[in-house]
Amino acid sequence: MKPVYINGLGNISIQPTYEEDYFLESVRDYDTNVVYALEPDYKQFIPPMQLRRMGKSIKMSSYAAQKAMEEAGVSSLDAIITGTGLGCQKDSEKFLEAMLEDESSALNPTPFIQSTHNMAAAAVALSIGCKNYNMTYVDGSTSFDSALFDAWLYINERKNQTVLVGSVDENSEKFNSFFDRINLLKKESPSLHNLLKSETEGTVFSEGASFFVVSDVPAQTTYAKVIAVEKQFKPESPEKFIQSFLNKNQLSVSDIDAVFLGYNGNIKDKANYEVIANNIFKETQQLSYKNVFGENDSSSAHATWLAAKILKKQQIPENLKLNNKNSSKLENVLIYHQLEGKNHSLIVLSR
């Protein structure tokens, strides 16, 4: 299939990624096991009267989406496709708590309406009057990957298409307490920068939104092109999965100039990445991203944002490097991530 071009980016995360031209020149550290996003001045894109009624996921999505559209120089879209692992958690909490307190009578419907997983895509569509294809994927840690794959298919089936694709996830107190009970959060409070050195269970949860304007036509603002996306549930072997993926896309290991590995500090996930790092990609420059952005179900979207920036700028921030291999060129970047050995995903971006 033909590649799709990333012509605009918008990102909100636990780093100041919403700032113009920010590229990890300085990286904030955190010492808690739950980190909340740094938020921009939303009024730049969202009218104040609308803003006061929006949940956090919707605000982050609307801002990041319109930032990407502004950068790409587009005002209309042929499709909006999003991914989210847990949707608008805070509004879900509000609605469930109100049900318990009010015994299911005289409930305010707004938290319920805003708690649905497709609310972010709907809010963006309403804000720009887009009545075209609108889809949301809820697929755990590979929700963004599913959305990106759908966007890739959509564009390949049509000509001259402009699609907004992205992903959003947020934190909330009640959900975090549940995650803590099942050991998904670090019991200690590690430095985020030292997360990858941890040898215990759990990780650092974060939140954020990443959106991309993609098209079958490159533009002056193009960052990179997406040439392949694939995901697999519990593959027989991560190495076989990766090698098969490369073969199908007429790539060799030597064609990959840098590989993002989704180390998250959880000892239960570490072995899957070490098998890849110590074998198939042992001579390849290896990069991290969760020691900067933390862990959430939209983290692969943040890795895609980073990969696109790296390919356009042709440089790699030092705080992402996992080994001492240095690429003489940056033509192809591979993103590999999995969680708990279940959903494995691969994305290749090219210059």
Coordinates of C-alpha atoms in Angstrom, one line a residue:
M1 CA 0.0 0.0 0.0
K2 CA 1.1 3.6 -0.5
P3 CA 2.5 5.6 2.4
V4 CA 0.6 8.3 4.2
Y5 CA 2.2 11.6 5.1
I6 CA 2.2 13.3 8.5
N7 CA 1.6 17.0 7.6
G8 CA 0.8 18.4 11.0
L9 CA 1.3 17.5 14.7
G10 CA -0.4 18.4 18.0
N11 CA 0.6 17.1 21.4
I12 CA -0.2 17.5 25.0
S13 CA 1.7 15.4 27.6
I14 CA 3.6 15.6 30.9
Q15 CA 6.3 17.6 29.1
P16 CA 5.6 21.0 27.5
T17 CA 5.1 19.5 24.1
Y18 CA 2.4 22.0 23.2
E19 CA 5.0 24.8 23.0
E20 CA 6.2 25.8 19.5
D21 CA 9.2 23.8 18.3
Y22 CA 9.7 22.0 21.7
F23 CA 11.9 19.0 21.2
L24 CA 12.9 17.7 24.6
E25 CA 15.6 20.4 25.0
S26 CA 14.7 20.3 28.7
V27 CA 12.8 17.4 30.2
R28 CA 10.8 17.6 33.5
D29 CA 11.3 14.8 36.0
Y30 CA 8.7 13.5 38.4
D31 CA 8.8 11.5 41.6
T32 CA 5.2 10.2 41.8
N33 CA 3.6 7.1 40.3
V34 CA 0.8 9.1 38.7
V35 CA 1.7 12.2 36.6
Y36 CA -0.8 14.7 35.2
A37 CA -0.4 16.5 31.9
L38 CA 0.9 20.0 31.5
E39 CA -2.0 22.0 30.0
P40 CA -1.7 24.9 27.6
D41 CA -4.0 28.0 27.3
Y42 CA -7.0 26.2 25.8
K43 CA -8.6 29.5 24.9
Q44 CA -6.3 29.7 21.9
F45 CA -8.6 27.3 20.2
I46 CA -11.6 26.7 22.4
P47 CA -14.2 29.4 23.3
P48 CA -14.4 30.0 27.0
M49 CA -18.1 29.2 27.3
Q50 CA -17.5 25.8 25.7
L51 CA -14.3 25.2 27.7
R52 CA -16.0 25.4 31.1
R53 CA -18.3 22.5 30.1
M54 CA -15.5 20.2 28.7
G55 CA -13.9 17.3 30.5
K56 CA -10.1 17.1 30.4
S57 CA -9.8 14.4 27.6
I58 CA -12.1 16.6 25.4
K59 CA -10.1 19.7 26.1
M60 CA -6.7 18.0 25.4
S61 CA -8.1 16.4 22.2
S62 CA -9.7 19.5 20.9
Y63 CA -6.5 21.6 21.4
A64 CA -4.1 19.0 20.0
A65 CA -6.3 18.3 17.0
Q66 CA -6.7 22.0 16.1
K67 CA -3.0 22.5 16.7
A68 CA -2.2 19.8 14.2
M69 CA -4.7 21.2 11.7
E70 CA -3.3 24.7 12.0
E71 CA 0.2 23.4 11.4
A72 CA -0.9 21.4 8.4
G73 CA -2.8 24.4 7.0
V74 CA -6.2 22.6 6.7
S75 CA -9.6 23.7 7.9
S76 CA -11.7 20.7 6.8
L77 CA -11.2 16.9 7.1
D78 CA -12.4 13.9 5.2
A79 CA -12.3 11.7 8.3
I80 CA -11.6 11.8 12.1
I81 CA -10.2 8.6 13.7
T82 CA -9.2 8.4 17.3
G83 CA -8.1 5.8 19.8
T84 CA -8.4 5.6 23.6
G85 CA -7.7 2.9 26.1
L86 CA -10.0 4.1 28.9
G87 CA -11.9 7.1 27.5
C88 CA -13.0 10.0 29.7
Q89 CA -12.4 8.5 33.1
K90 CA -13.2 11.5 35.3
D91 CA -16.7 12.0 33.8
S92 CA -17.2 8.2 34.2
E93 CA -16.4 8.6 37.9
K94 CA -18.7 11.6 38.3
F95 CA -21.6 9.8 36.7
L96 CA -21.1 6.6 38.7
E97 CA -20.7 8.5 42.0
A98 CA -23.9 10.5 41.2
M99 CA -25.8 7.3 40.6
L100 CA -24.8 6.0 44.0
E101 CA -25.5 9.2 45.9
D102 CA -28.8 10.0 44.2
E103 CA -29.9 6.4 43.9
S104 CA -30.3 6.8 40.1
S105 CA -32.8 9.6 40.2
A106 CA -32.5 13.2 38.9
L107 CA -29.1 12.6 37.4
N108 CA -27.3 15.2 35.4
P109 CA -26.8 13.6 32.0
T110 CA -23.7 15.7 31.0
P111 CA -21.1 13.5 32.8
F112 CA -22.6 10.4 31.1
I113 CA -22.6 12.0 27.7
Q114 CA -19.0 13.2 28.1
S115 CA -17.9 9.8 29.5
T116 CA -18.3 7.9 26.3
H117 CA -15.1 6.8 24.6
N118 CA -15.9 8.5 21.3
M119 CA -16.6 11.9 22.8
A120 CA -13.2 13.3 21.9
A121 CA -13.7 12.5 18.2
A122 CA -17.2 13.9 18.3
A123 CA -16.1 17.1 20.0
V124 CA -13.5 17.7 17.3
A125 CA -16.1 17.0 14.6
L126 CA -18.6 19.4 16.1
S127 CA -16.1 22.2 16.6
I128 CA -15.2 22.2 12.8
G129 CA -18.6 21.0 11.4
C130 CA -17.2 17.8 10.0
K131 CA -19.9 15.3 9.1
N132 CA -17.7 12.7 7.5
Y133 CA -16.3 9.4 8.6
N134 CA -15.8 9.4 12.4
M135 CA -14.5 6.3 14.2
T136 CA -13.0 5.6 17.7
Y137 CA -11.0 2.5 18.6
V138 CA -10.9 1.2 22.1
D139 CA -8.2 -1.5 22.0
G140 CA -6.2 -1.1 25.2
S141 CA -2.5 -0.2 24.7
T142 CA -2.8 -0.5 20.9
S143 CA -5.8 1.8 20.5
F144 CA -3.8 4.4 18.6
D145 CA -2.2 1.7 16.4
S146 CA -5.7 0.6 15.4
A147 CA -6.7 4.1 14.6
L148 CA -3.6 4.7 12.6
F149 CA -4.1 1.5 10.7
D150 CA -7.7 2.5 9.8
A151 CA -6.5 5.9 8.7
W152 CA -3.9 4.2 6.5
L153 CA -6.5 1.9 4.9
Y154 CA -9.0 4.8 4.5
I155 CA -6.5 6.9 2.6
N156 CA -5.3 4.0 0.5
E157 CA -8.9 3.3 -0.7
R158 CA -9.4 6.9 -1.8
K159 CA -7.6 9.8 -3.4
N160 CA -6.7 13.3 -2.1
Q161 CA -7.8 12.6 1.4
T162 CA -7.0 14.5 4.6
V163 CA -7.5 12.5 7.8
L164 CA -7.1 13.5 11.5
V165 CA -5.9 10.6 13.6
G166 CA -5.0 10.7 17.2
S167 CA -5.3 9.2 20.7
V168 CA -6.1 10.5 24.2
D169 CA -6.1 9.1 27.7
E170 CA -6.4 10.7 31.1
N171 CA -5.8 9.9 34.8
S172 CA -8.4 9.9 37.6
E173 CA -8.2 9.3 41.3
K174 CA -10.6 6.4 41.6
F175 CA -9.2 4.5 38.6
N176 CA -5.7 5.1 39.8
S177 CA -6.6 3.5 43.2
F178 CA -7.9 0.5 41.4
F179 CA -4.7 0.2 39.3
D180 CA -2.7 0.5 42.5
R181 CA -4.5 -2.4 44.1
I182 CA -3.5 -4.7 41.2
N183 CA 0.1 -3.6 41.2
L184 CA 0.1 -1.6 38.0
L185 CA 1.6 1.4 39.7
K186 CA 5.0 1.6 41.4
K187 CA 4.7 1.2 45.1
E188 CA 7.7 3.4 45.6
S189 CA 7.9 6.8 44.0
P190 CA 10.8 6.6 41.5
S191 CA 12.3 9.3 39.5
L192 CA 10.7 9.2 36.0
H193 CA 14.2 9.7 34.5
N194 CA 15.4 6.6 36.3
L195 CA 12.3 4.6 35.6
L196 CA 14.1 2.2 33.2
K197 CA 16.5 1.2 36.0
S198 CA 13.7 -0.1 38.2
E199 CA 13.6 -3.9 38.9
T200 CA 10.1 -3.9 40.5
E201 CA 6.6 -4.4 39.3
G202 CA 4.4 -1.5 38.2
T203 CA 5.1 1.7 36.3
V204 CA 4.4 5.5 36.3
F205 CA 1.0 6.3 34.8
S206 CA 0.6 9.5 32.8
E207 CA -1.9 11.2 30.4
G208 CA -2.0 13.2 27.2
A209 CA -3.2 13.6 23.7
S210 CA -1.4 13.2 20.4
F211 CA -3.0 14.1 17.0
F212 CA -1.8 14.0 13.5
V213 CA -3.0 15.3 10.1
V214 CA -2.2 12.6 7.6
S215 CA -2.8 12.6 3.8
D216 CA -1.8 10.8 0.7
V217 CA -0.2 14.0 -0.6
P218 CA 3.0 15.5 1.0
A219 CA 3.1 19.2 1.9
Q220 CA 5.7 21.8 2.8
T221 CA 4.9 21.0 6.5
T222 CA 5.4 17.2 6.1
Y223 CA 7.3 15.5 9.0
A224 CA 7.5 11.9 7.8
K225 CA 5.6 9.2 6.1
V226 CA 4.0 6.1 7.7
I227 CA 4.9 3.1 5.5
A228 CA 3.6 0.2 7.6
V229 CA 1.5 -0.5 10.7
E230 CA 0.7 -4.0 12.2
K231 CA -0.4 -5.4 15.5
Q232 CA -0.7 -9.0 16.8
F233 CA -2.2 -10.5 19.9
K234 CA 0.3 -12.8 21.7
P235 CA 2.6 -13.6 18.8
E236 CA 4.4 -16.9 18.9
S237 CA 7.7 -15.0 19.2
P238 CA 8.3 -11.2 19.2
E239 CA 11.3 -11.8 17.0
K240 CA 9.4 -13.8 14.4
F241 CA 6.6 -11.1 14.4
I242 CA 9.1 -8.4 13.8
Q243 CA 11.0 -10.3 11.1
S244 CA 7.8 -11.2 9.3
F245 CA 6.7 -7.6 9.4
L246 CA 10.0 -6.4 7.9
N247 CA 9.9 -9.0 5.2
K248 CA 6.3 -8.1 4.2
N249 CA 7.3 -4.5 3.8
Q250 CA 10.5 -5.2 1.9
L251 CA 12.7 -4.0 4.8
S252 CA 15.7 -5.6 6.5
V253 CA 17.0 -5.0 10.0
S254 CA 19.8 -3.0 8.6
D255 CA 17.3 -0.6 7.0
I256 CA 16.0 0.4 10.5
D257 CA 18.2 3.3 11.7
A258 CA 16.6 3.6 15.1
V259 CA 14.1 1.6 17.1
F260 CA 11.8 2.8 19.9
L261 CA 11.3 0.2 22.6
G262 CA 8.5 0.6 25.1
Y263 CA 10.4 -0.1 28.3
N264 CA 8.2 1.2 31.2
G265 CA 10.1 0.2 34.3
N266 CA 7.8 -2.8 35.0
I267 CA 10.0 -5.9 35.6
K268 CA 7.1 -8.1 34.1
D269 CA 7.4 -6.3 30.7
K270 CA 11.2 -6.0 30.6
A271 CA 12.1 -9.5 29.3
N272 CA 10.0 -9.0 26.1
Y273 CA 12.0 -5.9 25.2
E274 CA 15.4 -7.4 26.2
V275 CA 14.9 -10.3 23.8
I276 CA 14.5 -7.8 21.0
A277 CA 17.2 -5.4 22.2
N278 CA 19.8 -8.2 22.7
N279 CA 19.2 -10.1 19.5
I280 CA 17.5 -8.7 16.4
F281 CA 18.3 -5.1 17.1
K282 CA 21.6 -5.4 19.0
E283 CA 23.4 -3.4 16.3
T284 CA 20.7 -0.8 15.9
Q285 CA 20.3 2.5 17.8
Q286 CA 17.8 1.9 20.5
L287 CA 15.5 4.6 21.9
S288 CA 13.1 4.9 24.9
Y289 CA 10.2 7.2 25.4
K290 CA 8.3 6.2 28.5
N291 CA 11.1 7.6 30.7
V292 CA 10.0 11.0 29.3
F293 CA 6.2 10.5 28.7
G294 CA 5.3 7.8 31.3
E295 CA 2.9 4.9 30.6
N296 CA -0.6 5.2 29.3
D297 CA -2.8 3.5 26.6
S298 CA -1.9 6.3 24.2
S299 CA 1.9 6.1 24.7
S300 CA 2.5 4.7 21.2
A301 CA 1.0 8.0 19.8
H302 CA 3.6 9.9 21.8
A303 CA 6.3 7.7 20.3
T304 CA 5.0 8.4 16.9
W305 CA 5.1 12.2 17.6
L306 CA 8.8 11.8 18.7
A307 CA 9.7 9.6 15.6
A308 CA 8.1 12.2 13.2
K309 CA 10.1 15.0 14.9
I310 CA 13.3 13.0 14.8
L311 CA 13.0 12.3 11.1
K312 CA 12.3 15.9 10.2
K313 CA 15.0 17.4 12.4
Q314 CA 17.5 14.6 11.7
Q315 CA 18.6 14.5 15.3
I316 CA 17.9 12.4 18.4
P317 CA 17.6 13.9 21.9
E318 CA 20.3 12.4 24.2
N319 CA 17.8 11.5 26.9
L320 CA 16.1 9.0 24.6
K321 CA 19.2 6.9 23.8
L322 CA 19.4 3.4 25.3
N323 CA 22.7 2.3 23.8
N324 CA 25.9 3.7 22.3
K325 CA 25.0 3.0 18.7
N326 CA 24.8 6.1 16.5
S327 CA 23.1 6.2 13.1
S328 CA 24.9 8.0 10.3
K329 CA 21.5 8.6 8.7
L330 CA 17.9 8.7 9.9
E331 CA 15.7 7.3 7.1
N332 CA 13.6 4.7 8.9
V333 CA 12.4 4.6 12.5
L334 CA 10.6 1.6 14.0
I335 CA 8.3 1.8 17.0
Y336 CA 7.8 -1.5 18.9
H337 CA 5.6 -1.7 22.0
Q338 CA 3.7 -4.3 23.9
L339 CA 2.1 -4.5 27.3
E340 CA 2.1 -7.6 29.6
G341 CA 3.0 -9.8 26.6
K342 CA -0.4 -9.4 25.0
N343 CA -0.9 -6.8 22.3
H344 CA 2.2 -6.3 20.2
S345 CA 2.4 -3.4 17.7
L346 CA 4.8 -2.2 15.1
I347 CA 4.9 1.2 13.2
V348 CA 7.5 2.3 10.7
L349 CA 8.0 5.9 9.8
S350 CA 10.3 7.0 7.0
R351 CA 11.9 10.3 6.2

